[in-house]
Amino acid sequence: MIARLTGKLVETSADTAIIDVGGLGYLVHVSARTLDALGPIGGEILILTELQVREDAWTLFGFGSAVERDSFRALTSVQGVGGRLALAILSVLSPDELARAVSQGDKAMIGRANGVGPKLAARIANELQGKLGVAGLGASLAPTPRAGAASDALSALANLGFKPAEASAAVNAAQDELGPAASLDALVRLALRKASK
């Protein structure tokens, strides 16, 4: 099972990213939200993954947060929802929006995703009632944390009480400003200033 990848982002398309991990390129299918949060080509990234093995293919799906991955798993447990359709839904609705739509039985909101008709939207709303949990209601997709010192800086800000989304945004902004070779100490100092604004 491949649970996560840390490597260099080498290529992206409309719904995929290729991540170079030690010279091996992994093709990962991602939602539009995760794709937007990956950062520039050539940057180091950390992405959570879910491997689906079928008779005719192995498909790797990637996520910018554990909440997004958990929402994906819940969606693919619904009959008629495959991995690509689950990503289409998560491209339109953040995990907290999906949890809210399911808890309120808002079939129209779920049906905004391409490929989701009224019957499937109703099935998703019914079958996922109570399954997305409180974590889904309060959490939002944080930009994908980058590897190395950025990952440690993200952990430091989280330990100081910053929410995952604001901690990740501050660390990513600090790393963009300081460059990939920035030390942990410098990253944390600048990220703290950015998060406090």
PDB file of C-alpha atoms in Angstrom:
ATOM      1  CA  MET A   1       0.000   0.000   0.000  1.00  0.00           C
ATOM      2  CA  ILE A   2       1.337   3.450  -0.933  1.00  0.00           C
ATOM      3  CA  ALA A   3       0.127   5.850   1.787  1.00  0.00           C
ATOM      4  CA  ARG A   4       2.066   8.994   0.862  1.00  0.00           C
ATOM      5  CA  LEU A   5       4.732  10.328  -1.477  1.00  0.00           C
ATOM      6  CA  THR A   6       7.456  12.895  -0.874  1.00  0.00           C
ATOM      7  CA  GLY A   7       9.333  14.073  -3.932  1.00  0.00           C
ATOM      8  CA  LYS A   8       9.663  16.609  -6.716  1.00  0.00           C
ATOM      9  CA  LEU A   9       6.659  17.755  -8.737  1.00  0.00           C
ATOM     10  CA  VAL A  10       7.730  17.272 -12.358  1.00  0.00           C
ATOM     11  CA  GLU A  11       4.525  17.595 -14.386  1.00  0.00           C
ATOM     12  CA  THR A  12       0.816  18.383 -14.044  1.00  0.00           C
ATOM     13  CA  SER A  13      -2.254  18.100 -16.272  1.00  0.00           C
ATOM     14  CA  ALA A  14      -5.936  18.886 -15.736  1.00  0.00           C
ATOM     15  CA  ASP A  15      -6.368  16.189 -13.080  1.00  0.00           C
ATOM     16  CA  THR A  16      -2.991  14.485 -12.579  1.00  0.00           C
ATOM     17  CA  ALA A  17       0.461  15.185 -11.229  1.00  0.00           C
ATOM     18  CA  ILE A  18       3.696  13.297 -11.768  1.00  0.00           C
ATOM     19  CA  ILE A  19       5.887  13.132  -8.685  1.00  0.00           C
ATOM     20  CA  ASP A  20       9.527  12.055  -8.951  1.00  0.00           C
ATOM     21  CA  VAL A  21      10.480  10.004  -5.911  1.00  0.00           C
ATOM     22  CA  GLY A  22      14.116   8.906  -6.131  1.00  0.00           C
ATOM     23  CA  GLY A  23      14.076   8.779  -9.932  1.00  0.00           C
ATOM     24  CA  LEU A  24      10.734   6.936 -10.155  1.00  0.00           C
ATOM     25  CA  GLY A  25       7.815   8.998 -11.496  1.00  0.00           C
ATOM     26  CA  TYR A  26       4.416   8.343  -9.905  1.00  0.00           C
ATOM     27  CA  LEU A  27       1.288   9.409 -11.810  1.00  0.00           C
ATOM     28  CA  VAL A  28      -1.195  10.603  -9.193  1.00  0.00           C
ATOM     29  CA  HIS A  29      -4.818  11.588  -9.887  1.00  0.00           C
ATOM     30  CA  VAL A  30      -5.792  14.637  -7.811  1.00  0.00           C
ATOM     31  CA  SER A  31      -8.730  16.993  -7.301  1.00  0.00           C
ATOM     32  CA  ALA A  32      -8.573  20.513  -8.737  1.00  0.00           C
ATOM     33  CA  ARG A  33      -8.187  21.877  -5.173  1.00  0.00           C
ATOM     34  CA  THR A  34      -5.161  19.707  -4.445  1.00  0.00           C
ATOM     35  CA  LEU A  35      -3.660  20.494  -7.857  1.00  0.00           C
ATOM     36  CA  ASP A  36      -3.934  24.236  -7.118  1.00  0.00           C
ATOM     37  CA  ALA A  37      -2.193  23.742  -3.756  1.00  0.00           C
ATOM     38  CA  LEU A  38       0.776  21.734  -5.078  1.00  0.00           C
ATOM     39  CA  GLY A  39       2.966  24.719  -5.888  1.00  0.00           C
ATOM     40  CA  PRO A  40       5.327  25.193  -8.837  1.00  0.00           C
ATOM     41  CA  ILE A  41       6.865  22.507 -11.051  1.00  0.00           C
ATOM     42  CA  GLY A  42      10.231  21.476  -9.595  1.00  0.00           C
ATOM     43  CA  GLY A  43       9.171  22.065  -5.992  1.00  0.00           C
ATOM     44  CA  GLU A  44       9.384  19.437  -3.265  1.00  0.00           C
ATOM     45  CA  ILE A  45       5.956  18.211  -2.132  1.00  0.00           C
ATOM     46  CA  LEU A  46       4.371  15.771   0.278  1.00  0.00           C
ATOM     47  CA  ILE A  47       1.081  14.231  -0.790  1.00  0.00           C
ATOM     48  CA  LEU A  48      -1.159  11.655   0.895  1.00  0.00           C
ATOM     49  CA  THR A  49      -2.243   8.830  -1.397  1.00  0.00           C
ATOM     50  CA  GLU A  50      -4.763   6.042  -1.841  1.00  0.00           C
ATOM     51  CA  LEU A  51      -3.994   3.128  -4.168  1.00  0.00           C
ATOM     52  CA  GLN A  52      -6.915   1.428  -5.911  1.00  0.00           C
ATOM     53  CA  VAL A  53      -6.145  -1.947  -7.444  1.00  0.00           C
ATOM     54  CA  ARG A  54      -8.488  -3.226 -10.123  1.00  0.00           C
ATOM     55  CA  GLU A  55      -8.231  -6.218 -12.401  1.00  0.00           C
ATOM     56  CA  ASP A  56      -7.093  -4.035 -15.300  1.00  0.00           C
ATOM     57  CA  ALA A  57      -5.275  -1.141 -13.570  1.00  0.00           C
ATOM     58  CA  TRP A  58      -3.552   0.228 -10.487  1.00  0.00           C
ATOM     59  CA  THR A  59      -4.567   3.842  -9.907  1.00  0.00           C
ATOM     60  CA  LEU A  60      -2.969   6.199  -7.387  1.00  0.00           C
ATOM     61  CA  PHE A  61      -5.070   9.077  -6.036  1.00  0.00           C
ATOM     62  CA  GLY A  62      -3.488  11.994  -4.156  1.00  0.00           C
ATOM     63  CA  PHE A  63      -4.763  14.377  -1.475  1.00  0.00           C
ATOM     64  CA  GLY A  64      -3.635  17.587   0.163  1.00  0.00           C
ATOM     65  CA  SER A  65      -5.061  16.649   3.574  1.00  0.00           C
ATOM     66  CA  ALA A  66      -6.188  13.645   5.595  1.00  0.00           C
ATOM     67  CA  VAL A  67      -9.726  15.076   5.644  1.00  0.00           C
ATOM     68  CA  GLU A  68      -9.842  15.103   1.837  1.00  0.00           C
ATOM     69  CA  ARG A  69      -8.555  11.510   1.726  1.00  0.00           C
ATOM     70  CA  ASP A  70     -11.184  10.407   4.276  1.00  0.00           C
ATOM     71  CA  SER A  71     -13.936  12.118   2.254  1.00  0.00           C
ATOM     72  CA  PHE A  72     -12.657  10.321  -0.867  1.00  0.00           C
ATOM     73  CA  ARG A  73     -12.812   6.963   0.934  1.00  0.00           C
ATOM     74  CA  ALA A  74     -16.362   7.677   2.108  1.00  0.00           C
ATOM     75  CA  LEU A  75     -17.476   8.721  -1.384  1.00  0.00           C
ATOM     76  CA  THR A  76     -15.988   5.628  -3.064  1.00  0.00           C
ATOM     77  CA  SER A  77     -17.879   3.419  -0.577  1.00  0.00           C
ATOM     78  CA  VAL A  78     -21.118   4.558  -2.261  1.00  0.00           C
ATOM     79  CA  GLN A  79     -22.273   2.302  -5.102  1.00  0.00           C
ATOM     80  CA  GLY A  80     -21.750   4.051  -8.440  1.00  0.00           C
ATOM     81  CA  VAL A  81     -18.998   6.383  -7.206  1.00  0.00           C
ATOM     82  CA  GLY A  82     -15.540   5.487  -8.498  1.00  0.00           C
ATOM     83  CA  GLY A  83     -12.269   7.226  -7.790  1.00  0.00           C
ATOM     84  CA  ARG A  84     -12.471   9.711 -10.662  1.00  0.00           C
ATOM     85  CA  LEU A  85     -16.041  10.705  -9.838  1.00  0.00           C
ATOM     86  CA  ALA A  86     -15.099  11.133  -6.161  1.00  0.00           C
ATOM     87  CA  LEU A  87     -12.290  13.497  -7.248  1.00  0.00           C
ATOM     88  CA  ALA A  88     -14.743  15.413  -9.457  1.00  0.00           C
ATOM     89  CA  ILE A  89     -16.974  15.917  -6.404  1.00  0.00           C
ATOM     90  CA  LEU A  90     -14.006  16.991  -4.259  1.00  0.00           C
ATOM     91  CA  SER A  91     -12.943  19.421  -6.996  1.00  0.00           C
ATOM     92  CA  VAL A  92     -16.297  21.207  -6.638  1.00  0.00           C
ATOM     93  CA  LEU A  93     -16.889  20.779  -2.891  1.00  0.00           C
ATOM     94  CA  SER A  94     -14.292  21.023  -0.124  1.00  0.00           C
ATOM     95  CA  PRO A  95     -14.529  18.248   2.496  1.00  0.00           C
ATOM     96  CA  ASP A  96     -16.362  20.542   4.937  1.00  0.00           C
ATOM     97  CA  GLU A  97     -18.815  21.658   2.206  1.00  0.00           C
ATOM     98  CA  LEU A  98     -19.445  18.005   1.325  1.00  0.00           C
ATOM     99  CA  ALA A  99     -20.027  17.111   4.987  1.00  0.00           C
ATOM    100  CA  ARG A 100     -22.422  20.045   5.347  1.00  0.00           C
ATOM    101  CA  ALA A 101     -24.304  19.120   2.148  1.00  0.00           C
ATOM    102  CA  VAL A 102     -24.659  15.495   3.302  1.00  0.00           C
ATOM    103  CA  SER A 103     -25.773  16.435   6.829  1.00  0.00           C
ATOM    104  CA  GLN A 104     -28.398  18.826   5.398  1.00  0.00           C
ATOM    105  CA  GLY A 105     -29.447  16.406   2.632  1.00  0.00           C
ATOM    106  CA  ASP A 106     -28.585  19.072   0.035  1.00  0.00           C
ATOM    107  CA  LYS A 107     -28.738  16.954  -3.139  1.00  0.00           C
ATOM    108  CA  ALA A 108     -28.496  20.011  -5.400  1.00  0.00           C
ATOM    109  CA  MET A 109     -25.144  20.993  -3.898  1.00  0.00           C
ATOM    110  CA  ILE A 110     -23.763  17.452  -4.292  1.00  0.00           C
ATOM    111  CA  GLY A 111     -25.131  17.352  -7.843  1.00  0.00           C
ATOM    112  CA  ARG A 112     -22.967  20.337  -8.893  1.00  0.00           C
ATOM    113  CA  ALA A 113     -20.113  17.955  -9.768  1.00  0.00           C
ATOM    114  CA  ASN A 114     -19.814  16.689 -13.341  1.00  0.00           C
ATOM    115  CA  GLY A 115     -21.247  13.196 -13.685  1.00  0.00           C
ATOM    116  CA  VAL A 116     -23.463  13.354 -10.582  1.00  0.00           C
ATOM    117  CA  GLY A 117     -27.148  13.144 -11.469  1.00  0.00           C
ATOM    118  CA  PRO A 118     -30.095  13.644  -9.091  1.00  0.00           C
ATOM    119  CA  LYS A 119     -30.390   9.935  -8.212  1.00  0.00           C
ATOM    120  CA  LEU A 120     -26.694   9.538  -7.440  1.00  0.00           C
ATOM    121  CA  ALA A 121     -26.669  12.797  -5.439  1.00  0.00           C
ATOM    122  CA  ALA A 122     -29.587  11.476  -3.362  1.00  0.00           C
ATOM    123  CA  ARG A 123     -27.785   8.136  -2.830  1.00  0.00           C
ATOM    124  CA  ILE A 124     -24.611   9.933  -1.690  1.00  0.00           C
ATOM    125  CA  ALA A 125     -26.597  12.145   0.716  1.00  0.00           C
ATOM    126  CA  ASN A 126     -28.447   9.126   2.149  1.00  0.00           C
ATOM    127  CA  GLU A 127     -25.567   6.659   2.414  1.00  0.00           C
ATOM    128  CA  LEU A 128     -23.043   9.097   3.884  1.00  0.00           C
ATOM    129  CA  GLN A 129     -25.371  10.450   6.607  1.00  0.00           C
ATOM    130  CA  GLY A 130     -23.350  10.340   9.827  1.00  0.00           C
ATOM    131  CA  LYS A 131     -20.268   8.877   8.112  1.00  0.00           C
ATOM    132  CA  LEU A 132     -18.316  12.071   7.406  1.00  0.00           C
ATOM    133  CA  GLY A 133     -18.228  12.972  11.080  1.00  0.00           C
ATOM    134  CA  VAL A 134     -17.476  16.170  12.939  1.00  0.00           C
ATOM    135  CA  ALA A 135     -13.912  16.332  11.557  1.00  0.00           C
ATOM    136  CA  GLY A 136     -15.358  16.805   8.086  1.00  0.00           C
ATOM    137  CA  LEU A 137     -17.587  19.641   9.291  1.00  0.00           C
ATOM    138  CA  GLY A 138     -14.805  21.672  10.870  1.00  0.00           C
ATOM    139  CA  ALA A 139     -11.821  21.035   8.639  1.00  0.00           C
ATOM    140  CA  SER A 140     -10.935  22.481   5.290  1.00  0.00           C
ATOM    141  CA  LEU A 141      -8.376  21.520   2.699  1.00  0.00           C
ATOM    142  CA  ALA A 142      -5.023  22.964   3.616  1.00  0.00           C
ATOM    143  CA  PRO A 143      -2.482  23.574   0.883  1.00  0.00           C
ATOM    144  CA  THR A 144      -0.242  20.562   0.496  1.00  0.00           C
ATOM    145  CA  PRO A 145       2.687  20.779   2.873  1.00  0.00           C
ATOM    146  CA  ARG A 146       6.095  20.587   1.258  1.00  0.00           C
ATOM    147  CA  ALA A 147       8.801  18.172   2.317  1.00  0.00           C
ATOM    148  CA  GLY A 148      11.866  18.658   4.527  1.00  0.00           C
ATOM    149  CA  ALA A 149      12.193  21.759   6.695  1.00  0.00           C
ATOM    150  CA  ALA A 150       8.758  22.975   5.550  1.00  0.00           C
ATOM    151  CA  SER A 151       7.148  19.834   6.944  1.00  0.00           C
ATOM    152  CA  ASP A 152       8.907  20.381  10.296  1.00  0.00           C
ATOM    153  CA  ALA A 153       7.917  24.072  10.285  1.00  0.00           C
ATOM    154  CA  LEU A 154       4.304  23.088   9.650  1.00  0.00           C
ATOM    155  CA  SER A 155       4.447  20.748  12.639  1.00  0.00           C
ATOM    156  CA  ALA A 156       5.960  23.523  14.793  1.00  0.00           C
ATOM    157  CA  LEU A 157       3.149  25.957  13.934  1.00  0.00           C
ATOM    158  CA  ALA A 158       0.516  23.288  14.541  1.00  0.00           C
ATOM    159  CA  ASN A 159       2.051  22.628  17.982  1.00  0.00           C
ATOM    160  CA  LEU A 160       1.769  26.362  18.712  1.00  0.00           C
ATOM    161  CA  GLY A 161      -1.985  26.154  18.116  1.00  0.00           C
ATOM    162  CA  PHE A 162      -2.349  27.405  14.549  1.00  0.00           C
ATOM    163  CA  LYS A 163      -5.076  25.776  12.453  1.00  0.00           C
ATOM    164  CA  PRO A 164      -3.731  23.409   9.741  1.00  0.00           C
ATOM    165  CA  ALA A 165      -4.906  25.615   6.857  1.00  0.00           C
ATOM    166  CA  GLU A 166      -3.357  28.828   8.208  1.00  0.00           C
ATOM    167  CA  ALA A 167      -0.156  27.061   9.324  1.00  0.00           C
ATOM    168  CA  SER A 168       0.299  25.475   5.894  1.00  0.00           C
ATOM    169  CA  ALA A 169      -0.440  28.723   4.050  1.00  0.00           C
ATOM    170  CA  ALA A 170       2.078  30.612   6.233  1.00  0.00           C
ATOM    171  CA  VAL A 171       4.806  27.962   5.814  1.00  0.00           C
ATOM    172  CA  ASN A 172       4.271  27.777   2.041  1.00  0.00           C
ATOM    173  CA  ALA A 173       4.428  31.586   1.771  1.00  0.00           C
ATOM    174  CA  ALA A 174       7.602  31.656   3.890  1.00  0.00           C
ATOM    175  CA  GLN A 175       9.239  28.953   1.779  1.00  0.00           C
ATOM    176  CA  ASP A 176       8.292  30.772  -1.433  1.00  0.00           C
ATOM    177  CA  GLU A 177       9.981  33.904  -0.065  1.00  0.00           C
ATOM    178  CA  LEU A 178      13.081  32.200   1.398  1.00  0.00           C
ATOM    179  CA  GLY A 179      13.571  29.497  -1.240  1.00  0.00           C
ATOM    180  CA  PRO A 180      13.817  25.687  -0.958  1.00  0.00           C
ATOM    181  CA  ALA A 181      17.176  25.774   0.890  1.00  0.00           C
ATOM    182  CA  ALA A 182      15.793  27.766   3.843  1.00  0.00           C
ATOM    183  CA  SER A 183      16.662  26.527   7.332  1.00  0.00           C
ATOM    184  CA  LEU A 184      13.967  25.324   9.728  1.00  0.00           C
ATOM    185  CA  ASP A 185      14.690  28.209  12.095  1.00  0.00           C
ATOM    186  CA  ALA A 186      14.295  30.851   9.357  1.00  0.00           C
ATOM    187  CA  LEU A 187      11.140  29.192   8.011  1.00  0.00           C
ATOM    188  CA  VAL A 188       9.460  29.058  11.419  1.00  0.00           C
ATOM    189  CA  ARG A 189      10.324  32.710  12.217  1.00  0.00           C
ATOM    190  CA  LEU A 190       8.983  34.026   8.896  1.00  0.00           C
ATOM    191  CA  ALA A 191       5.943  31.697   8.939  1.00  0.00           C
ATOM    192  CA  LEU A 192       5.058  32.959  12.434  1.00  0.00           C
ATOM    193  CA  ARG A 193       5.189  36.565  11.221  1.00  0.00           C
ATOM    194  CA  LYS A 194       3.014  35.721   8.209  1.00  0.00           C
ATOM    195  CA  ALA A 195       0.511  33.725  10.281  1.00  0.00           C
ATOM    196  CA  SER A 196       0.212  36.532  12.835  1.00  0.00           C
ATOM    197  CA  LYS A 197      -0.770  39.169  10.239  1.00  0.00           C
TER     198      LYS A 197
END
